Amino acid sequence: MEPIKSFDGKPIVVTCRTAEDLLHDELHDLDHEEAWVIYLTSRRTLIDKEMVSKGTYDTTAIDCRTILRQALLHNAMSIILLHNHPSGDPKPSSNDIFFTSKLREACILMDIKLIDHIIVGGDYLYSFSDEKTYRIIN
């Protein structure tokens, strides 16, 4: 599906599916975990997308400081974190839930909105926001 475009032709990220579409090629069919961040303006227009971590089959070390440093360098007002589960099961682990909560708290201190954390597993995805897991962090 073609994302909505802003007046300058950059994608506007309005749903978790739009975010996943932006990173579909990067996150699908990998044999290891990767974490990516989408950096957005206050109107959710794409600024940039970057890999922030590359790991093993069942884990990747994601660092709040790295994510926030890059968000500040990009002058991003909001971010979306995405990572994959090579197993095909997008259900978040307890570590995923803990880290998302920690990142949300760090974002609040820096006045950056964490819109969502999306886990891609095969043809499925888990959105902390859509699944209401987000109430832990929102």
Tab-separated table of C-alpha atoms in Angstrom:
chain	number	residue	atom	x	y	z
A	1	MET	CA	0.000	0.000	0.000
A	2	GLU	CA	1.354	3.439	-0.967
A	3	PRO	CA	1.809	5.702	2.093
A	4	ILE	CA	0.212	9.131	2.270
A	5	LYS	CA	2.665	11.806	1.141
A	6	SER	CA	3.287	15.259	2.607
A	7	PHE	CA	3.429	18.409	0.513
A	8	ASP	CA	7.153	17.828	-0.086
A	9	GLY	CA	6.638	14.202	-1.139
A	10	LYS	CA	7.892	12.522	2.045
A	11	PRO	CA	5.809	9.726	3.589
A	12	ILE	CA	3.502	10.511	6.491
A	13	VAL	CA	3.367	7.678	9.013
A	14	VAL	CA	-0.177	7.393	10.359
A	15	THR	CA	-0.517	3.676	11.209
A	16	CYS	CA	1.653	0.802	12.354
A	17	ARG	CA	1.175	-0.745	8.902
A	18	THR	CA	2.576	2.406	7.258
A	19	ALA	CA	5.629	2.191	9.526
A	20	GLU	CA	6.089	-1.499	8.758
A	21	ASP	CA	5.750	-0.803	5.025
A	22	LEU	CA	8.629	1.680	5.243
A	23	LEU	CA	10.908	-1.041	6.632
A	24	HIS	CA	9.414	-4.137	5.024
A	25	ASP	CA	12.465	-4.946	2.900
A	26	GLU	CA	14.879	-4.334	5.767
A	27	LEU	CA	13.105	-6.482	8.378
A	28	HIS	CA	11.616	-9.448	6.529
A	29	ASP	CA	13.301	-12.785	5.946
A	30	LEU	CA	16.256	-12.106	8.228
A	31	ASP	CA	17.923	-14.876	10.229
A	32	HIS	CA	18.826	-12.446	13.010
A	33	GLU	CA	17.137	-9.624	14.923
A	34	GLU	CA	17.531	-6.009	13.864
A	35	ALA	CA	16.073	-2.888	15.425
A	36	TRP	CA	15.254	0.203	13.387
A	37	VAL	CA	13.928	3.615	14.319
A	38	ILE	CA	11.772	5.873	12.183
A	39	TYR	CA	12.350	9.554	13.001
A	40	LEU	CA	9.378	11.854	12.405
A	41	THR	CA	8.371	15.511	12.496
A	42	SER	CA	5.528	16.752	14.700
A	43	ARG	CA	3.181	16.037	11.768
A	44	ARG	CA	4.529	12.487	11.453
A	45	THR	CA	6.399	13.222	8.230
A	46	LEU	CA	9.410	10.969	7.716
A	47	ILE	CA	12.763	12.536	8.533
A	48	ASP	CA	14.861	9.369	8.349
A	49	LYS	CA	15.002	5.690	9.232
A	50	GLU	CA	18.072	3.995	10.685
A	51	MET	CA	19.178	0.625	11.990
A	52	VAL	CA	20.134	1.014	15.650
A	53	SER	CA	20.992	-2.585	16.488
A	54	LYS	CA	21.884	-5.893	14.848
A	55	GLY	CA	21.807	-9.043	16.946
A	56	THR	CA	21.486	-12.813	16.925
A	57	TYR	CA	18.613	-15.188	16.171
A	58	ASP	CA	16.715	-14.386	19.358
A	59	THR	CA	18.034	-11.118	20.740
A	60	THR	CA	19.435	-7.718	19.925
A	61	ALA	CA	20.849	-5.106	22.274
A	62	ILE	CA	18.935	-1.860	21.834
A	63	ASP	CA	20.263	1.225	23.594
A	64	CYS	CA	18.013	4.130	24.663
A	65	ARG	CA	20.922	6.571	24.552
A	66	THR	CA	21.699	5.761	20.917
A	67	ILE	CA	18.066	6.142	19.886
A	68	LEU	CA	17.630	9.454	21.695
A	69	ARG	CA	20.959	10.849	20.496
A	70	GLN	CA	19.958	10.166	16.892
A	71	ALA	CA	16.466	11.580	17.459
A	72	LEU	CA	17.977	14.808	18.753
A	73	LEU	CA	20.460	14.996	15.865
A	74	HIS	CA	17.562	14.574	13.421
A	75	ASN	CA	15.489	17.125	15.352
A	76	ALA	CA	12.740	14.486	15.517
A	77	MET	CA	9.615	15.219	17.516
A	78	SER	CA	8.490	11.597	17.544
A	79	ILE	CA	9.861	8.130	16.855
A	80	ILE	CA	8.687	4.625	16.106
A	81	LEU	CA	10.825	1.641	17.080
A	82	LEU	CA	10.583	-1.523	14.996
A	83	HIS	CA	12.374	-4.827	15.344
A	84	ASN	CA	11.916	-8.313	13.979
A	85	HIS	CA	11.559	-11.771	15.469
A	86	PRO	CA	13.103	-14.306	13.038
A	87	SER	CA	11.042	-17.066	14.691
A	88	GLY	CA	7.956	-15.605	13.001
A	89	ASP	CA	6.161	-15.010	16.309
A	90	PRO	CA	5.715	-11.256	16.874
A	91	LYS	CA	4.580	-11.622	20.492
A	92	PRO	CA	6.728	-9.363	22.711
A	93	SER	CA	9.038	-10.909	25.263
A	94	SER	CA	9.214	-9.596	28.812
A	95	ASN	CA	12.473	-7.885	27.777
A	96	ASP	CA	10.660	-6.192	24.863
A	97	ILE	CA	8.000	-4.884	27.240
A	98	PHE	CA	10.568	-3.724	29.798
A	99	PHE	CA	12.708	-1.967	27.193
A	100	THR	CA	9.706	-0.243	25.628
A	101	SER	CA	8.703	1.126	29.019
A	102	LYS	CA	12.263	2.308	29.667
A	103	LEU	CA	12.473	3.981	26.236
A	104	ARG	CA	9.117	5.691	26.770
A	105	GLU	CA	10.291	7.172	30.063
A	106	ALA	CA	13.528	8.382	28.461
A	107	CYS	CA	11.580	9.919	25.572
A	108	ILE	CA	9.334	11.807	27.994
A	109	LEU	CA	12.408	13.391	29.605
A	110	MET	CA	13.654	14.513	26.189
A	111	ASP	CA	10.220	15.731	25.011
A	112	ILE	CA	10.143	13.173	22.189
A	113	LYS	CA	7.008	11.107	21.630
A	114	LEU	CA	7.377	7.350	21.336
A	115	ILE	CA	4.469	6.629	19.004
A	116	ASP	CA	4.851	2.864	18.884
A	117	HIS	CA	7.100	-0.146	19.173
A	118	ILE	CA	6.319	-2.637	16.424
A	119	ILE	CA	7.562	-6.220	16.310
A	120	VAL	CA	7.562	-7.936	12.930
A	121	GLY	CA	7.368	-11.729	12.846
A	122	GLY	CA	7.014	-13.239	9.387
A	123	ASP	CA	3.789	-11.929	7.871
A	124	TYR	CA	2.492	-10.738	11.250
A	125	LEU	CA	3.200	-7.737	13.409
A	126	TYR	CA	2.617	-6.703	16.972
A	127	SER	CA	1.988	-3.041	17.720
A	128	PHE	CA	2.319	-2.033	21.362
A	129	SER	CA	-0.027	0.849	20.592
A	130	ASP	CA	-2.695	-1.165	18.770
A	131	GLU	CA	-2.603	-4.070	21.215
A	132	LYS	CA	-2.989	-1.790	24.236
A	133	THR	CA	0.275	-3.039	25.681
A	134	TYR	CA	1.093	0.614	25.243
A	135	ARG	CA	-0.950	1.567	28.281
A	136	ILE	CA	2.039	0.286	30.241
A	137	ILE	CA	4.077	3.066	28.678
A	138	ASN	CA	1.583	5.639	27.409
